[in-house]
Tab-separated table of N, CA and C in Angstrom:
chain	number	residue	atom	x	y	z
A	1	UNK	N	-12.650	5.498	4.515
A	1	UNK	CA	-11.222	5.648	4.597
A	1	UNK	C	-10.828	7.102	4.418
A	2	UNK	N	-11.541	8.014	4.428
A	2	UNK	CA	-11.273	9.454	4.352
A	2	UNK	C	-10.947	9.984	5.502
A	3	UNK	N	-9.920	10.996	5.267
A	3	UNK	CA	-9.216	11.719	6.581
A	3	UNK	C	-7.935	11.750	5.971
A	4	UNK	N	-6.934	12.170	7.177
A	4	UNK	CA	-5.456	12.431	6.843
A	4	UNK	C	-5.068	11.978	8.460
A	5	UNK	N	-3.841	11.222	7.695
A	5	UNK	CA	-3.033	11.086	8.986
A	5	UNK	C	-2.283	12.436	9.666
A	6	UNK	N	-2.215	12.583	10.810
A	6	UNK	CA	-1.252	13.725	11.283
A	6	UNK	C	0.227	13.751	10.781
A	7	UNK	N	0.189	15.464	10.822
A	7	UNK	CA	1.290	15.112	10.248
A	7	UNK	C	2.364	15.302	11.564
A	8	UNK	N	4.065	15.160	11.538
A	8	UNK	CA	4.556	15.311	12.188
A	8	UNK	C	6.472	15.305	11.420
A	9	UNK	N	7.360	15.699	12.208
A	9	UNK	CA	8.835	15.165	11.676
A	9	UNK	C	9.009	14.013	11.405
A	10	UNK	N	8.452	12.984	12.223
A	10	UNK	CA	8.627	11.745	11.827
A	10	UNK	C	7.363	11.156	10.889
A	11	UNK	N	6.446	11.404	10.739
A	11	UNK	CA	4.881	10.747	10.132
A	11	UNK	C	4.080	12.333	9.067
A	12	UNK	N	5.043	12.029	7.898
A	12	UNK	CA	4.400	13.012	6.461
A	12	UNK	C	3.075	12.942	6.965
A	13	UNK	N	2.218	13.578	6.159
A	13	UNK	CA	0.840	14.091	5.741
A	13	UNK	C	0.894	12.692	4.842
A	14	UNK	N	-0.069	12.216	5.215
A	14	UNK	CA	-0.696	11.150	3.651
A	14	UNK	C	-2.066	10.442	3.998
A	15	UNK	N	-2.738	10.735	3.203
A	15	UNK	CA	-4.080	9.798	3.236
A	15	UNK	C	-4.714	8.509	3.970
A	16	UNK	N	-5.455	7.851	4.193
A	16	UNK	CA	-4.915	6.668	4.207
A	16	UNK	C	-5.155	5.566	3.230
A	17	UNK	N	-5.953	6.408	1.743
A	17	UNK	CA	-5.453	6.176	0.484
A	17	UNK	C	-4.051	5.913	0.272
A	18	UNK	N	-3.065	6.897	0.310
A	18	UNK	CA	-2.113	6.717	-0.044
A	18	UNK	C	-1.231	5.714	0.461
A	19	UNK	N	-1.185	5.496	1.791
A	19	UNK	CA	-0.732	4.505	2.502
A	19	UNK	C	-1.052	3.136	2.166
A	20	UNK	N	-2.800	3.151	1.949
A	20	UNK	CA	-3.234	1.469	1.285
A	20	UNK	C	-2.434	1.187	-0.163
A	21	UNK	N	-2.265	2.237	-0.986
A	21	UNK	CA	-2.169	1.910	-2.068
A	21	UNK	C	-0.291	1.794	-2.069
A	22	UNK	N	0.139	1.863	-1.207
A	22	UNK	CA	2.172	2.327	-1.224
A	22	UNK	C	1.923	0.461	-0.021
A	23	UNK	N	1.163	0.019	0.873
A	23	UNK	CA	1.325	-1.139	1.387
A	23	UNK	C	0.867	-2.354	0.482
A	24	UNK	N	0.517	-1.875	-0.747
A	24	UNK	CA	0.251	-2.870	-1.994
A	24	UNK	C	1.275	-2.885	-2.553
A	25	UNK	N	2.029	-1.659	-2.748
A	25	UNK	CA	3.646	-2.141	-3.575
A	25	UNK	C	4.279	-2.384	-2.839
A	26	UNK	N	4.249	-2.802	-1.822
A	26	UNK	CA	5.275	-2.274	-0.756
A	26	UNK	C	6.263	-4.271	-0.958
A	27	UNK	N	8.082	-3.948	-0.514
A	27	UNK	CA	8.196	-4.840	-0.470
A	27	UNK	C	7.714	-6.391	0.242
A	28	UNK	N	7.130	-7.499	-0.446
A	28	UNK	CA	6.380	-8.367	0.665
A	28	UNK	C	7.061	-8.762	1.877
A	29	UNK	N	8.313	-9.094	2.059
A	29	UNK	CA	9.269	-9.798	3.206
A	29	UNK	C	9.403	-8.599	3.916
A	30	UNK	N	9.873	-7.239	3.525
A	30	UNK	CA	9.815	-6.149	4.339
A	30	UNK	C	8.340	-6.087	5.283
A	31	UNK	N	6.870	-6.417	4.543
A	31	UNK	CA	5.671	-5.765	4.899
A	31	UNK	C	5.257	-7.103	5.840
A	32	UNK	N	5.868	-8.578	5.438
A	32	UNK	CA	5.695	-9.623	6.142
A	32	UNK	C	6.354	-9.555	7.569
A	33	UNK	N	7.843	-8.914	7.813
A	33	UNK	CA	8.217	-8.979	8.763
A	33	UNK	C	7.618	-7.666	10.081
A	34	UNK	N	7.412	-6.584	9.149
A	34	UNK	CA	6.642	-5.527	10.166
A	34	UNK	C	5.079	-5.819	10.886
A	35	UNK	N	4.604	-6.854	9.427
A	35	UNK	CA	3.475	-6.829	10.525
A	35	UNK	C	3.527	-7.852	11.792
A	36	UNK	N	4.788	-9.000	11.345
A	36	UNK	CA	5.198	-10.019	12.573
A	36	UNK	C	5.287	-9.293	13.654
A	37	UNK	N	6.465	-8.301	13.651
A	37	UNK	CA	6.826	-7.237	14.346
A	37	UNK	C	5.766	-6.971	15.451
A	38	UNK	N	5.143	-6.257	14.813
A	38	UNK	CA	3.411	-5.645	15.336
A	38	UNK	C	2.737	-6.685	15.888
A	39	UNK	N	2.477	-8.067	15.436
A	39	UNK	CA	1.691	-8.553	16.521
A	39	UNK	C	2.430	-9.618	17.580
A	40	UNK	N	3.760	-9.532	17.264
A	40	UNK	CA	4.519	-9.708	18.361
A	40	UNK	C	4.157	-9.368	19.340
A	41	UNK	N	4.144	-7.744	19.333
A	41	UNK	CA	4.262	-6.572	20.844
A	41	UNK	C	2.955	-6.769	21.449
A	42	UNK	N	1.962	-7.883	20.956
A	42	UNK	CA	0.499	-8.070	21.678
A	42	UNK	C	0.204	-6.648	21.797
A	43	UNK	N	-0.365	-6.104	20.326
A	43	UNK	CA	-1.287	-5.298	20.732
A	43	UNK	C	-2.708	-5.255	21.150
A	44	UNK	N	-2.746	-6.129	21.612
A	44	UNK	CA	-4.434	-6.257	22.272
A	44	UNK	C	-4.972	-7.062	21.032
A	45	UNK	N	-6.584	-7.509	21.240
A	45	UNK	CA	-7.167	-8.300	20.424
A	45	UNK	C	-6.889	-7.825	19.437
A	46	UNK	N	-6.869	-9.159	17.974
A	46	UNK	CA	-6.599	-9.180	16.715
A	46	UNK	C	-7.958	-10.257	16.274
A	47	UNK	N	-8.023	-9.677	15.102
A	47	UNK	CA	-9.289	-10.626	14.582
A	47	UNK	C	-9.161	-10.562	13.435
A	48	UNK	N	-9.365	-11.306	12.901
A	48	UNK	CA	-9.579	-10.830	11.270
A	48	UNK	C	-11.112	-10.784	10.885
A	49	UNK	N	-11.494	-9.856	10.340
A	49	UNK	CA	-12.838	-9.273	9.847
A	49	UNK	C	-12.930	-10.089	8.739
A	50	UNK	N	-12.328	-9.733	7.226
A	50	UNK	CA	-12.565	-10.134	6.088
A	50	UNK	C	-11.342	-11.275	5.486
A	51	UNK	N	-11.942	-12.639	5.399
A	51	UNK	CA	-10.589	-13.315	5.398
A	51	UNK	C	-10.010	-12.983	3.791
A	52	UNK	N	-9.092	-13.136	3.669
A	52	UNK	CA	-8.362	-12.810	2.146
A	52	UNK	C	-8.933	-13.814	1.128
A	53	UNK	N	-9.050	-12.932	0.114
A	53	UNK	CA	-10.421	-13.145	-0.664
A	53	UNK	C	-9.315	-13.081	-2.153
A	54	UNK	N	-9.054	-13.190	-2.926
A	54	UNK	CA	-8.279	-13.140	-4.386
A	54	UNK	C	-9.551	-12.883	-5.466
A	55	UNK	N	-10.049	-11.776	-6.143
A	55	UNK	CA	-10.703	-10.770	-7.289
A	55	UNK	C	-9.750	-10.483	-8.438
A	56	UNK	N	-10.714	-10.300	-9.465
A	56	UNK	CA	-10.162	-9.428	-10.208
A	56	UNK	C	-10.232	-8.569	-10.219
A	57	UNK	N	-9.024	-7.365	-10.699
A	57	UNK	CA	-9.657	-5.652	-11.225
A	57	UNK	C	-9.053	-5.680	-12.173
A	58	UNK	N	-9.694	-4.444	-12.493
A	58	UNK	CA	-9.637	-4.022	-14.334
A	58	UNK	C	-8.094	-2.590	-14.041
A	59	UNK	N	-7.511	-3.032	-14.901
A	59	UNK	CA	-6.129	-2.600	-14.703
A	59	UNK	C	-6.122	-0.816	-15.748
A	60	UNK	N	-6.333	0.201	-15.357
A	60	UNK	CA	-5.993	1.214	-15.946
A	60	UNK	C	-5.587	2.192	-16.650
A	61	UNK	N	-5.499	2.681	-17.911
A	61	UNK	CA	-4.301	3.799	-17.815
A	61	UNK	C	-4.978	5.178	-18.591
A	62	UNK	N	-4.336	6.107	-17.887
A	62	UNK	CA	-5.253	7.406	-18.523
A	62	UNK	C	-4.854	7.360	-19.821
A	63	UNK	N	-6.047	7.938	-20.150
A	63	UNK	CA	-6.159	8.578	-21.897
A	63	UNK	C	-6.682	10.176	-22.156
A	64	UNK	N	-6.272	10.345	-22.588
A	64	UNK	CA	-6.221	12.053	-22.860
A	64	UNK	C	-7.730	12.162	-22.865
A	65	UNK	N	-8.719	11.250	-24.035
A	65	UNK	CA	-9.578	11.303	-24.456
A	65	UNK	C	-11.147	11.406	-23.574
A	66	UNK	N	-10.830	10.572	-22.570
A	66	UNK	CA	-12.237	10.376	-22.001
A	66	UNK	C	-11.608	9.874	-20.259
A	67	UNK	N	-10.405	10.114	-19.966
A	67	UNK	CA	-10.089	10.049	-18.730
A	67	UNK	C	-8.984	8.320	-18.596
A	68	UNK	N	-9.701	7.606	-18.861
A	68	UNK	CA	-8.815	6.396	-18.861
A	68	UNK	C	-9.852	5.203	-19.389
A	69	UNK	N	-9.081	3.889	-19.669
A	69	UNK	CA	-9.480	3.063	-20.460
A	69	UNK	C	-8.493	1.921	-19.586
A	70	UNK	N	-9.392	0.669	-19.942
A	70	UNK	CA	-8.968	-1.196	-18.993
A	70	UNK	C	-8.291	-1.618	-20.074
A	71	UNK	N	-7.085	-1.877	-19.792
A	71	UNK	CA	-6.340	-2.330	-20.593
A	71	UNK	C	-6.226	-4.019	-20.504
A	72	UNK	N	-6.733	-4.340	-19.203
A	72	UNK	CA	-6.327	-6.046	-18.838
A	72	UNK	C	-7.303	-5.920	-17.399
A	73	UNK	N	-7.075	-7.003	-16.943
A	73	UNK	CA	-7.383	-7.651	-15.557
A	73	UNK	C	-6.520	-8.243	-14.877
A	74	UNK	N	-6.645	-7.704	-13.750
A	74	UNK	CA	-5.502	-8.270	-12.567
A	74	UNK	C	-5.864	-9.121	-11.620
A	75	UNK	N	-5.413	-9.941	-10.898
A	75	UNK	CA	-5.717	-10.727	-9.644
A	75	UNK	C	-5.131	-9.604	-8.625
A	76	UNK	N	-6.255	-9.443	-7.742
A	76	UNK	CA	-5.720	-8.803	-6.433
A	76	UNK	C	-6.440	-9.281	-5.199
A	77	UNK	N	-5.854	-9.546	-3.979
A	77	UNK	CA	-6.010	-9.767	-2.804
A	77	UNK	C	-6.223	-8.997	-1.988
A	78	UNK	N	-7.263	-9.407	-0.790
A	78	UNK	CA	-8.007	-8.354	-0.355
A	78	UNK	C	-8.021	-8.980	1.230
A	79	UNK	N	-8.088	-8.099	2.316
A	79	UNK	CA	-8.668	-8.589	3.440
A	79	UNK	C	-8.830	-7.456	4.691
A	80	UNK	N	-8.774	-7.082	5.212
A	80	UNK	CA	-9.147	-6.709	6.660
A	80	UNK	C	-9.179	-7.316	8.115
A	81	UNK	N	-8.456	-6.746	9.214
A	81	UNK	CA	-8.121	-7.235	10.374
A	81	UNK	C	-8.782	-5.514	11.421
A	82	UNK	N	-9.037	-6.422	12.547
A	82	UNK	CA	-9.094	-5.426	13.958
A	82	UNK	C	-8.349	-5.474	14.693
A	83	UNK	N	-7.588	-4.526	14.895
A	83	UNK	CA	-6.210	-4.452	15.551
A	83	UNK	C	-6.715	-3.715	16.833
A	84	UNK	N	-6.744	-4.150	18.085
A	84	UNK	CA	-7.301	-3.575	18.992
A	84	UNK	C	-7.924	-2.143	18.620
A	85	UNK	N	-9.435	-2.657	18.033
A	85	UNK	CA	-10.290	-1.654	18.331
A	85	UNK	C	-10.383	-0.916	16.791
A	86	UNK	N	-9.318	-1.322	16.016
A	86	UNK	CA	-8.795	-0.406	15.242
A	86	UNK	C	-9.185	-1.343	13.623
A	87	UNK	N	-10.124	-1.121	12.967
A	87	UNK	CA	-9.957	-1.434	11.572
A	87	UNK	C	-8.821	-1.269	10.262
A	88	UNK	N	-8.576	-2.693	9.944
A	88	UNK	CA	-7.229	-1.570	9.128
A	88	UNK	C	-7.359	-2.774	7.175
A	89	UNK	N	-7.520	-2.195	6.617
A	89	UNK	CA	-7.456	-2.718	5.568
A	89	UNK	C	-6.256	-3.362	4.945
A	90	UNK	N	-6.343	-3.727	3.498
A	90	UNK	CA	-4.699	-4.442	2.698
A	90	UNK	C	-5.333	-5.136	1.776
A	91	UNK	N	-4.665	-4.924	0.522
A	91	UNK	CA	-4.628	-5.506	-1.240
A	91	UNK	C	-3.035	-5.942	-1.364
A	92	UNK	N	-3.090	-6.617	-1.690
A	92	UNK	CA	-1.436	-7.167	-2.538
A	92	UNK	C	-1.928	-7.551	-3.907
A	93	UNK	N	-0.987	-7.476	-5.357
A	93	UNK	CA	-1.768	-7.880	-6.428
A	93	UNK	C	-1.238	-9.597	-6.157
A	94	UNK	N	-1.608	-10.083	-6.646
A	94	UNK	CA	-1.750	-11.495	-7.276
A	94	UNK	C	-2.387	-12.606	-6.196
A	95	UNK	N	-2.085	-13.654	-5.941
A	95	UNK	CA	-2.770	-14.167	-4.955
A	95	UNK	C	-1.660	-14.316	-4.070
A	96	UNK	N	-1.730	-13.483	-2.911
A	96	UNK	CA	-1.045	-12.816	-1.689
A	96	UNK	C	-2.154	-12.937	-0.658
A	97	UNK	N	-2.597	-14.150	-0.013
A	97	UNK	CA	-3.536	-13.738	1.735
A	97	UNK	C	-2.573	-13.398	2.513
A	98	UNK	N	-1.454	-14.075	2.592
A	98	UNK	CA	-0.365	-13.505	4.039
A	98	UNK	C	-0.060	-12.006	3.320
A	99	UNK	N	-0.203	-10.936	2.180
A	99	UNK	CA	0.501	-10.289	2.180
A	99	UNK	C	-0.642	-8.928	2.249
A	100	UNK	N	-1.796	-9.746	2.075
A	100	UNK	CA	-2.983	-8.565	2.355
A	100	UNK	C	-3.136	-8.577	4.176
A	101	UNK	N	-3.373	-9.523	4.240
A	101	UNK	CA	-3.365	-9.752	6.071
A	101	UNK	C	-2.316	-9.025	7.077
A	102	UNK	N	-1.022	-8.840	6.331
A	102	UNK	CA	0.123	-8.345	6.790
A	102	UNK	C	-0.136	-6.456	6.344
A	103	UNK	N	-0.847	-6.383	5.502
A	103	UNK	CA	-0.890	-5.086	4.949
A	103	UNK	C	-2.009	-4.164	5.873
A	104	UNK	N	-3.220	-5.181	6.066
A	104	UNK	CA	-4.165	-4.998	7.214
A	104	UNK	C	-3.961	-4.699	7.972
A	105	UNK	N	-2.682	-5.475	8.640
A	105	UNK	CA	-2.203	-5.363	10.703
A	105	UNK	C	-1.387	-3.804	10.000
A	106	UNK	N	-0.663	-3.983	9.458
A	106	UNK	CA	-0.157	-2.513	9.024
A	106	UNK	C	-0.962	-0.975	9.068
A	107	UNK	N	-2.023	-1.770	7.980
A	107	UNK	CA	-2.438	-0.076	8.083
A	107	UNK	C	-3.388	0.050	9.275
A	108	UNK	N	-3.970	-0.873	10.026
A	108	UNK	CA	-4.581	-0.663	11.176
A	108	UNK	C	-3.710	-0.308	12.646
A	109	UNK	N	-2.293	-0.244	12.384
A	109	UNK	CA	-1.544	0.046	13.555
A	109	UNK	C	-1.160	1.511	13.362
A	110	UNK	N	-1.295	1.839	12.010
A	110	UNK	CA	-1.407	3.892	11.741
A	110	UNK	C	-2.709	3.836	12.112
A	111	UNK	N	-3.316	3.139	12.057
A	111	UNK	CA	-5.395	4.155	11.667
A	111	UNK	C	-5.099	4.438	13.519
A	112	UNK	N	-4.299	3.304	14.343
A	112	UNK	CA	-4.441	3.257	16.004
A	112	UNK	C	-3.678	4.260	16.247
A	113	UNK	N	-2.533	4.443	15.838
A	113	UNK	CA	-1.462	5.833	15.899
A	113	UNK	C	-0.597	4.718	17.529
A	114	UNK	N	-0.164	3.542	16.670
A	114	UNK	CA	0.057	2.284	17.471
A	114	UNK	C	2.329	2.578	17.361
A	115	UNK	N	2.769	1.739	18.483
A	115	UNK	CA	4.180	1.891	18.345
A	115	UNK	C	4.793	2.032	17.037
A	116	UNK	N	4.063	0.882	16.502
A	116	UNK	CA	5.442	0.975	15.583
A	116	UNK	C	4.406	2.204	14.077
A	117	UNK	N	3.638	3.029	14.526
A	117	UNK	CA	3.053	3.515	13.328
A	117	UNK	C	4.031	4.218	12.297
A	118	UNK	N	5.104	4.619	13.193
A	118	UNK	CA	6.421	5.461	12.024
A	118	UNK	C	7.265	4.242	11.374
A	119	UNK	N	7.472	2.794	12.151
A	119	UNK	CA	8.259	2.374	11.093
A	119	UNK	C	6.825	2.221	9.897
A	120	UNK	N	5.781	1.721	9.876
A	120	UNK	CA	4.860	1.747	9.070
A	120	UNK	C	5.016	2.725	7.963
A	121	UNK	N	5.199	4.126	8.078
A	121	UNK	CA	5.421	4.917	7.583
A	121	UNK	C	6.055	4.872	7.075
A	122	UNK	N	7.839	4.253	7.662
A	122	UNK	CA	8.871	4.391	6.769
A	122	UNK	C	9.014	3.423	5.811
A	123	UNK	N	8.344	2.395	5.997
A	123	UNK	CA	8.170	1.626	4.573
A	123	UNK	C	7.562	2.227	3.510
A	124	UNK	N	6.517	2.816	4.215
A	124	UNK	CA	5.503	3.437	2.936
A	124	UNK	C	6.283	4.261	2.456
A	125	UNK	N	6.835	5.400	2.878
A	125	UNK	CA	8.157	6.853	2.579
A	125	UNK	C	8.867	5.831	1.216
A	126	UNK	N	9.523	4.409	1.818
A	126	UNK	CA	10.746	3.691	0.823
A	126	UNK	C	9.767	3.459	-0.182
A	127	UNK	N	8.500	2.851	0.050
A	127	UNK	CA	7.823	2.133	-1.139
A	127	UNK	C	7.455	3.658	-2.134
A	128	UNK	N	6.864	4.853	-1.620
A	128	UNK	CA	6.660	5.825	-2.495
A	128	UNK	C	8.111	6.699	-3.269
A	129	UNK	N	8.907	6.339	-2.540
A	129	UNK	CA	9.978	6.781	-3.509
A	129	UNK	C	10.718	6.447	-3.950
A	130	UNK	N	10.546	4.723	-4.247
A	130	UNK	CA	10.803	3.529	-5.255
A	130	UNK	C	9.996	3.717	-6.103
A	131	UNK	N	8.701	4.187	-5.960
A	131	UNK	CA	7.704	4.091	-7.566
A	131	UNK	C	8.062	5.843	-8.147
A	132	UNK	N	8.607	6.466	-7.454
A	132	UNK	CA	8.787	8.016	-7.846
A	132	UNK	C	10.003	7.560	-8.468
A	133	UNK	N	11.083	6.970	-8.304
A	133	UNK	CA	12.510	6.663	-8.642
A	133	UNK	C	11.950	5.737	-10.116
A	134	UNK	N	10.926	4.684	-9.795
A	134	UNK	CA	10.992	4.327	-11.125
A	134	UNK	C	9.981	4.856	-12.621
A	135	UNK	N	9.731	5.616	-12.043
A	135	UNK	CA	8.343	6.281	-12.727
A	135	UNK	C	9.006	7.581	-13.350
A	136	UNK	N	10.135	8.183	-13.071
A	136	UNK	CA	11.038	8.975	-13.407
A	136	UNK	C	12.016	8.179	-14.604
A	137	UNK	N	12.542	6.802	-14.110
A	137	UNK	CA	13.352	5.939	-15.287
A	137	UNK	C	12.496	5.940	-15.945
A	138	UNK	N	11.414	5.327	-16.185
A	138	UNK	CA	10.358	5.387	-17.278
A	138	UNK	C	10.392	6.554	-17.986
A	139	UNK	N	10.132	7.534	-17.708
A	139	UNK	CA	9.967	8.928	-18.195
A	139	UNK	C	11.370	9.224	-18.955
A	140	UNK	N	11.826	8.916	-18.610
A	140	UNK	CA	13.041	9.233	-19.341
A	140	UNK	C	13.160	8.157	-20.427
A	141	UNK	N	13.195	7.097	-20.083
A	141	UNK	CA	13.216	6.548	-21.612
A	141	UNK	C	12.053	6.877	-22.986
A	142	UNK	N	11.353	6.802	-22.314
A	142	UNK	CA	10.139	7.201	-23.142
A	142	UNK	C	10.749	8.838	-23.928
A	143	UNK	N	10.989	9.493	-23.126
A	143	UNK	CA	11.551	10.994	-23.716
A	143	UNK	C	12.646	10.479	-24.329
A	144	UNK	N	13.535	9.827	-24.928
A	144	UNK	CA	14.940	9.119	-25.269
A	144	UNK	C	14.048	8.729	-26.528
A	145	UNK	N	12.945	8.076	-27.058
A	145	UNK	CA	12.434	7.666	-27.910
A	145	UNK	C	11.265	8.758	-28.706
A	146	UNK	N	11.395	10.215	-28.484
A	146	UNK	CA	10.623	11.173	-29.326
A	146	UNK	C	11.491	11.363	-30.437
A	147	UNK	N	11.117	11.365	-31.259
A	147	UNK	CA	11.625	12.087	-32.487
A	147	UNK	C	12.052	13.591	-32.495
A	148	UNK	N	13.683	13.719	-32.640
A	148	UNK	CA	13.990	14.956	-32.174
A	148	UNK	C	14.548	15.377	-30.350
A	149	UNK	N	14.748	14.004	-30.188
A	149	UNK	CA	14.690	13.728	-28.718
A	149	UNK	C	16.721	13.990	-28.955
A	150	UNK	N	17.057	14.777	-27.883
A	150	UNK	CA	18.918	14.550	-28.161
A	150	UNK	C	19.505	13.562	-27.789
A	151	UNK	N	20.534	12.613	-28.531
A	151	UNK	CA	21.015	11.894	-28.176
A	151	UNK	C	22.091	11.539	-26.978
């Protein structure tokens, strides 16, 4: 999965790390209806490679000390589709197959540089600056609760 998408006015610079991991938060009915969208327009053969599979992972958070530490375990969903020609992955957490499958046709219609690859994008754009918008509220409360913090 290494490389970078092109960039352009309409299609940021982003990974396609970043993209897998922003079509995991991404809203489900928003990410359900784009990938309808997409295989509406018959983009050529569709297959699914890896059928959606539900795992656990070990859930994260950095620590100053030694880099980060598992705080819990998560259910996450997993699968992969071939979108004419085109491999495209998808995780949703909990048990989500329509929402990894939908995340798949997604990111395999950027990996194709396929019609709809900018609305693709623009979900991902909304989903990354919904977790920047809330990751900022966080931050601020947390700073609201230092000692010496102004009221």
């Amino acid at each position: 999965r290494a490389g970078q998408t092109a960039a352009s006015p309409l299609r940021p610079a982003m990974t396609p790390e970043e993209r897998y991991s922003a079509l995991a938060a991404a809203d489900r009915d928003a990410l359900l209806a784009l990938a309808d969208e997409i295989l509406a327009a018959e983009p050529g053969p569709v297959s699914v490679l890896e059928a959606p599979t539900a795992g656990i992972g070990a859930l994260r958070l950095p620590s100053p000390a030694d880099g980060s530490f598992v705080v819990g375990h998560v259910v996450l969903t997993t699968g992969a589709v071939m979108l004419d020609g085109q491999r495209g992955d998808g995780i949703r957490p909990g048990r989500d197959p329509q929402g990894a499958l939908a995340a798949a046709v997604c990111d395999a219609e950027c990996e194709r540089h396929g019609p709809r690859a900018g609305t693709v994008d623009a979900l991902v754009a909304r989903t990354r600056d919904a977790q920047r918008a809330e990751a900022a509220a966080t931050a601020r409360l947390v700073d609201a609760t230092r000692l010496g913090a102004p009221a």
